[in-house]
Amino acid sequence: MKEKTMLRVGIAGAGYFGRFHALKAAASKREELIGIYDPIIENAERVGKEAGNVPYMPLDELLDQCDALIIAAPAEEHYRLAVQAIQVGKHVLIEKPIASTLEQADHLIELSKEKNVVLQVGHLLRYSAEQKAITERIKRPLYIETTRIAPFKPRGVDVSVVLDLMIHDLDLVMAIVNSPIDKVDALGAAVTSEFEDIANARVTFVNGCVATIAASRISLKTERKMRIFSEEGYLSADFMEKQLVMIGREKGLPLPGTNGFRREAVKWKDHDNLEQEHAAFAASCLDGAPVIVDAVAGRNALEAALAVINSVKESRERMQASGLLSPKKMSF
């Protein structure tokens, strides 16, 4: 039997991320974009035209013709669409978060095993040059501090900033630490939307590592930074400037008077993370390559994000009970 060399891909969701997925799939050497589904047909047709006159298809027809479905619909639709695709034996690449609840995530994990299909979750930082630069240098972190802030945009306000932005750094931090979470203490507030627009979480891991993670979608500037203290040394990364500084003993210029420490300055070149994600998905579906961000990783990131959201709720209730926050005050 001749090996399949092209993955016939359909996309569910023709919004902000769906458009990008459509363009990447259309340009891929290993994917053939055959159709786009969206409840608003005009959106699907507009994105399809931009991606090379790819047609709108009703979901049932799309699932009948494709090998794999990319789900870029609103978060509350992720689980329903994934179940429909997996039940008929289709591979799935699903945008984060994997689902709305841990029960849904667990069902998707079991269902994908039962149907023997690939289920990959869209945590883009796992494919980034910055992630590689950090993990090559840090193996045993003791303390991590991350900041991800940006000005307000209407996109993404259907969920908390924790599920919209912070979940990226939660996933990356958990990959670096490689230990279960012990406890979470968090604060947050809704400012311009129904859900939290700004949040700060202190995450303690079972192995003793601590991470402080801040996310905001209502800031006056865009900033993405990470600092790590570890046995290997101190690392400071600026993701906007695409550079990091590592103070350690292995590489770089000697620092006088520091008992053998060296300073390494590194700049990296960005590559197209989404293109890398699509290539990894195609390789897993067509070649059986390991799934870099599998459903278990997606479930773990969701569990951490929900723990942060729950801690934010508990903190607010304590403030209201003490009188620090007005009883019915839910935002600034």
Coordinates of C-alpha atoms in Angstrom, one line a residue:
M1 CA 0.0 0.0 0.0
K2 CA 1.4 3.4 -1.0
E3 CA 2.3 5.7 1.9
K4 CA 0.3 8.9 2.2
T5 CA 2.4 12.0 1.6
M6 CA -0.2 14.7 1.9
L7 CA -2.6 15.3 4.8
R8 CA -6.0 16.5 3.7
V9 CA -6.9 19.2 6.3
G10 CA -10.1 21.0 7.1
I11 CA -10.4 24.0 9.4
A12 CA -13.3 24.7 11.9
G13 CA -13.4 28.4 12.7
A14 CA -12.6 31.3 10.3
G15 CA -11.8 34.0 12.9
Y16 CA -8.5 35.5 13.9
F17 CA -6.5 32.2 14.4
G18 CA -8.5 30.3 11.8
R19 CA -7.3 32.7 9.2
F20 CA -3.6 32.1 10.1
H21 CA -4.1 28.3 10.2
A22 CA -5.7 28.4 6.8
L23 CA -2.8 30.4 5.3
K24 CA -0.2 28.0 6.8
A25 CA -2.1 24.9 5.7
A26 CA -2.5 26.2 2.2
A27 CA 1.2 27.0 2.0
S28 CA 2.4 23.7 3.6
K29 CA 4.2 21.1 1.5
R30 CA 2.6 18.3 3.4
E31 CA -0.9 19.6 3.9
E32 CA -3.8 20.1 1.5
L33 CA -6.4 22.5 2.7
I34 CA -9.7 21.2 1.3
G35 CA -12.3 23.2 3.1
I36 CA -13.3 25.7 5.9
Y37 CA -16.2 25.5 8.2
D38 CA -17.7 28.4 10.2
P39 CA -21.2 29.1 11.4
I40 CA -20.9 32.5 9.6
I41 CA -20.5 31.3 6.0
E42 CA -19.3 34.7 4.8
N43 CA -16.3 34.4 7.2
A44 CA -15.4 31.0 5.9
E45 CA -15.7 32.1 2.3
R46 CA -13.5 35.2 2.9
V47 CA -10.7 33.3 4.6
G48 CA -11.0 30.5 1.9
K49 CA -10.6 33.0 -0.9
E50 CA -7.5 34.4 0.8
A51 CA -6.1 30.9 1.2
G52 CA -6.4 30.1 -2.5
N53 CA -10.1 29.8 -3.2
V54 CA -10.7 27.0 -0.7
P55 CA -14.4 26.4 -0.4
Y56 CA -16.8 26.7 2.6
M57 CA -18.0 23.2 3.7
P58 CA -20.7 22.2 6.2
L59 CA -19.0 20.4 9.1
D60 CA -20.3 16.9 8.3
E61 CA -19.1 17.2 4.7
L62 CA -15.7 18.5 5.8
L63 CA -15.3 15.7 8.2
D64 CA -16.2 13.2 5.5
Q65 CA -13.5 14.4 3.2
C66 CA -10.6 15.4 5.4
D67 CA -7.9 13.4 7.2
A68 CA -7.5 15.9 10.0
L69 CA -9.4 18.8 11.5
I70 CA -7.8 22.0 12.8
I71 CA -10.1 23.6 15.5
A72 CA -9.7 27.3 15.8
A73 CA -13.2 28.1 17.0
P74 CA -14.1 29.9 20.3
A75 CA -12.9 28.1 23.3
E76 CA -16.3 26.9 24.4
E77 CA -16.7 25.0 21.1
H78 CA -13.4 23.1 21.3
Y79 CA -14.6 20.0 23.0
R80 CA -17.8 19.6 20.9
L81 CA -15.9 19.9 17.6
A82 CA -13.1 17.7 18.8
V83 CA -15.4 14.9 19.8
Q84 CA -17.2 15.0 16.5
A85 CA -13.9 14.8 14.6
I86 CA -12.3 12.1 16.7
Q87 CA -15.4 9.9 16.8
V88 CA -15.2 9.5 13.0
G89 CA -11.4 8.8 13.1
K90 CA -10.0 12.2 12.2
H91 CA -6.7 13.6 13.6
V92 CA -7.1 16.9 15.5
L93 CA -5.0 20.0 16.1
I94 CA -6.9 22.0 18.6
E95 CA -6.1 25.6 19.6
K96 CA -5.6 26.2 23.4
P97 CA -7.2 25.6 25.7
I98 CA -7.9 22.0 24.9
A99 CA -11.4 22.2 26.5
S100 CA -13.4 24.1 29.0
T101 CA -13.2 21.5 31.9
L102 CA -10.8 18.8 33.0
E103 CA -13.6 16.2 32.5
Q104 CA -13.8 17.2 28.9
A105 CA -10.1 17.1 28.5
D106 CA -9.9 13.6 30.0
H107 CA -12.6 12.4 27.7
L108 CA -10.7 13.7 24.6
I109 CA -7.6 12.0 25.8
E110 CA -9.4 8.6 26.2
L111 CA -11.3 9.0 23.0
S112 CA -8.2 9.8 20.9
K113 CA -6.5 6.7 22.3
E114 CA -9.6 4.6 21.6
K115 CA -9.7 5.8 18.0
N116 CA -5.9 5.8 17.6
V117 CA -5.7 9.4 16.2
V118 CA -3.3 12.3 16.8
L119 CA -4.6 14.9 19.2
Q120 CA -2.3 17.9 19.3
V121 CA -2.8 21.2 21.3
G122 CA -1.8 24.6 20.0
H123 CA 0.7 25.8 22.6
L124 CA 2.9 27.7 20.1
L125 CA 5.7 28.6 22.5
R126 CA 6.8 24.9 22.5
Y127 CA 7.9 25.4 18.9
S128 CA 9.7 28.7 19.4
A129 CA 13.4 29.7 19.2
E130 CA 13.1 31.3 22.6
Q131 CA 12.0 28.1 24.3
K132 CA 14.9 26.2 22.7
A133 CA 17.4 28.9 23.8
I134 CA 16.1 28.7 27.4
T135 CA 15.8 24.9 27.8
E136 CA 19.3 24.4 26.4
R137 CA 20.7 26.4 29.3
I138 CA 18.4 25.8 32.3
K139 CA 17.7 22.3 33.5
R140 CA 17.0 22.8 37.3
P141 CA 15.2 26.1 37.9
L142 CA 14.6 27.3 41.4
Y143 CA 12.6 30.5 40.7
I144 CA 11.0 31.7 37.6
E145 CA 9.3 35.1 36.9
T146 CA 7.4 35.8 33.7
T147 CA 5.6 38.9 32.4
R148 CA 3.2 38.9 29.4
I149 CA 1.4 42.2 29.0
A150 CA -0.2 44.0 26.1
P151 CA -2.7 46.8 25.2
F152 CA -6.3 46.0 25.0
K153 CA -7.7 44.2 21.9
P154 CA -11.3 43.0 21.5
R155 CA -10.1 39.5 20.4
G156 CA -10.0 36.9 23.2
V157 CA -12.3 38.6 25.7
D158 CA -14.7 35.6 25.6
V159 CA -12.4 34.0 28.2
S160 CA -10.2 35.1 31.2
V161 CA -6.8 36.5 30.4
V162 CA -5.5 33.4 32.2
L163 CA -6.9 31.2 29.4
D164 CA -6.1 33.7 26.7
L165 CA -2.5 34.7 27.5
M166 CA -1.2 33.3 30.8
I167 CA -1.8 29.7 29.7
H168 CA 1.1 30.1 27.3
D169 CA 3.5 30.9 30.1
L170 CA 2.0 28.3 32.4
D171 CA 2.6 25.6 29.8
L172 CA 6.2 26.8 29.1
V173 CA 7.0 27.1 32.8
M174 CA 5.7 23.6 33.5
A175 CA 7.7 22.2 30.6
I176 CA 10.9 23.8 32.1
V177 CA 10.2 22.8 35.7
N178 CA 9.0 19.3 34.9
S179 CA 7.3 18.8 38.3
P180 CA 3.6 18.7 39.4
I181 CA 2.0 21.8 40.9
D182 CA 1.7 21.9 44.6
K183 CA -0.3 25.1 45.2
V184 CA -1.4 28.3 43.5
D185 CA -2.0 31.8 44.9
A186 CA -3.4 34.3 42.5
L187 CA -5.1 37.7 42.2
G188 CA -6.9 39.1 39.2
A189 CA -9.6 41.6 38.1
A190 CA -12.0 42.2 35.3
V191 CA -11.6 45.7 33.9
T192 CA -13.0 46.0 30.4
S193 CA -14.6 42.6 29.9
E194 CA -16.7 40.1 31.8
F195 CA -13.7 38.0 32.7
E196 CA -10.3 38.7 34.3
D197 CA -8.2 41.1 32.1
I198 CA -5.2 41.2 34.5
A199 CA -3.9 38.4 36.7
N200 CA -0.9 37.5 38.8
A201 CA -0.2 34.0 40.0
R202 CA 2.4 32.5 42.4
V203 CA 2.8 28.8 41.5
T204 CA 4.7 26.4 43.9
F205 CA 5.8 23.1 42.5
V206 CA 6.2 19.8 44.3
N207 CA 10.0 19.9 43.8
G208 CA 10.2 23.3 45.6
C209 CA 10.5 25.5 42.5
V210 CA 8.4 28.7 42.6
A211 CA 7.1 30.7 39.6
T212 CA 5.5 34.1 39.6
I213 CA 3.5 34.6 36.4
A214 CA 1.9 38.0 35.4
A215 CA -0.5 38.5 32.4
S216 CA -2.5 41.5 31.3
R217 CA -4.4 42.5 28.2
I218 CA -5.1 46.1 29.4
S219 CA -1.6 47.5 29.7
L220 CA -0.2 50.6 28.0
K221 CA 2.7 48.7 26.3
T222 CA 3.6 45.2 25.1
E223 CA 6.2 43.4 27.2
R224 CA 7.2 39.7 27.4
K225 CA 10.1 38.8 29.7
M226 CA 11.3 35.9 31.8
R227 CA 13.9 35.6 34.6
I228 CA 15.1 32.3 35.9
F229 CA 17.3 31.5 38.9
S230 CA 18.8 28.1 38.9
E231 CA 21.8 26.0 39.9
E232 CA 23.2 26.6 36.4
G233 CA 23.0 30.4 37.0
Y234 CA 20.8 33.4 36.3
L235 CA 19.0 33.9 33.0
S236 CA 17.1 37.0 31.8
A237 CA 15.2 36.8 28.5
D238 CA 13.5 39.6 26.6
F239 CA 11.2 38.0 24.0
M240 CA 10.4 41.3 22.3
E241 CA 14.1 42.0 21.8
K242 CA 14.8 38.4 21.0
Q243 CA 17.8 38.2 23.4
L244 CA 18.8 36.7 26.7
V245 CA 21.7 37.1 29.1
M246 CA 23.0 34.1 31.1
I247 CA 25.2 34.5 34.2
G248 CA 26.8 31.1 34.8
R249 CA 30.0 29.1 34.8
E250 CA 29.9 27.4 31.4
K251 CA 29.9 30.0 28.6
G252 CA 30.6 33.6 27.9
L253 CA 33.1 36.3 29.0
P254 CA 34.6 36.0 32.5
L255 CA 33.2 38.4 35.1
P256 CA 36.0 39.7 37.3
G257 CA 35.6 39.3 41.0
T258 CA 32.8 36.8 40.8
N259 CA 34.6 33.5 41.6
G260 CA 34.4 32.1 38.1
F261 CA 31.1 33.3 36.8
R262 CA 30.7 34.2 33.1
R263 CA 28.3 36.4 31.2
E264 CA 26.8 35.0 28.0
A265 CA 24.7 37.2 25.7
V266 CA 22.6 35.5 23.1
K267 CA 20.3 36.8 20.3
W268 CA 18.1 34.4 18.4
K269 CA 16.3 34.6 15.1
D270 CA 12.6 34.1 15.1
H271 CA 11.2 31.3 13.0
D272 CA 7.6 30.9 12.1
N273 CA 6.2 29.0 15.1
L274 CA 2.8 28.3 13.5
E275 CA 4.6 26.8 10.4
Q276 CA 6.6 24.6 12.8
E277 CA 3.5 23.6 14.6
H278 CA 1.8 22.6 11.3
A279 CA 4.9 20.7 10.2
A280 CA 5.0 18.8 13.5
F281 CA 1.3 18.0 13.2
A282 CA 1.7 16.6 9.6
A283 CA 4.7 14.5 10.7
S284 CA 2.8 13.0 13.6
C285 CA -0.2 12.2 11.4
L286 CA 1.7 11.0 8.3
D287 CA 4.9 9.5 9.8
G288 CA 3.9 8.6 13.3
A289 CA 6.3 11.1 14.8
P290 CA 5.9 11.8 18.6
V291 CA 3.4 14.6 19.3
I292 CA 5.3 17.5 20.8
V293 CA 2.4 19.0 22.6
D294 CA -0.1 16.2 23.2
A295 CA -3.4 16.1 24.8
V296 CA -1.9 15.3 28.3
A297 CA 0.2 18.5 28.0
G298 CA -2.9 20.4 27.0
R299 CA -4.8 19.0 29.9
N300 CA -2.0 19.9 32.3
A301 CA -1.9 23.5 31.1
L302 CA -5.7 23.7 31.4
E303 CA -5.5 22.3 35.0
A304 CA -3.0 25.0 35.9
A305 CA -5.0 27.8 34.3
L306 CA -8.2 26.6 36.1
A307 CA -6.3 26.5 39.4
V308 CA -5.3 30.1 38.8
I309 CA -8.8 31.2 38.0
N310 CA -10.2 29.4 41.1
S311 CA -7.5 31.1 43.3
V312 CA -8.4 34.5 41.8
K313 CA -12.1 33.8 42.8
E314 CA -11.1 32.7 46.4
S315 CA -8.9 35.8 46.8
R316 CA -11.7 38.1 45.7
E317 CA -14.1 36.4 48.2
R318 CA -11.6 36.9 51.0
M319 CA -11.2 40.6 50.1
Q320 CA -15.0 41.0 50.1
A321 CA -15.4 39.2 53.4
S322 CA -12.8 41.4 55.1
G323 CA -14.2 44.6 53.7
L324 CA -11.1 45.3 51.6
L325 CA -13.3 45.0 48.5
S326 CA -17.0 46.1 48.3
P327 CA -19.3 43.1 48.7
K328 CA -20.6 43.3 45.1
K329 CA -17.5 44.7 43.5
M330 CA -16.3 42.3 40.8
S331 CA -13.8 44.6 39.0
F332 CA -11.9 47.9 39.4

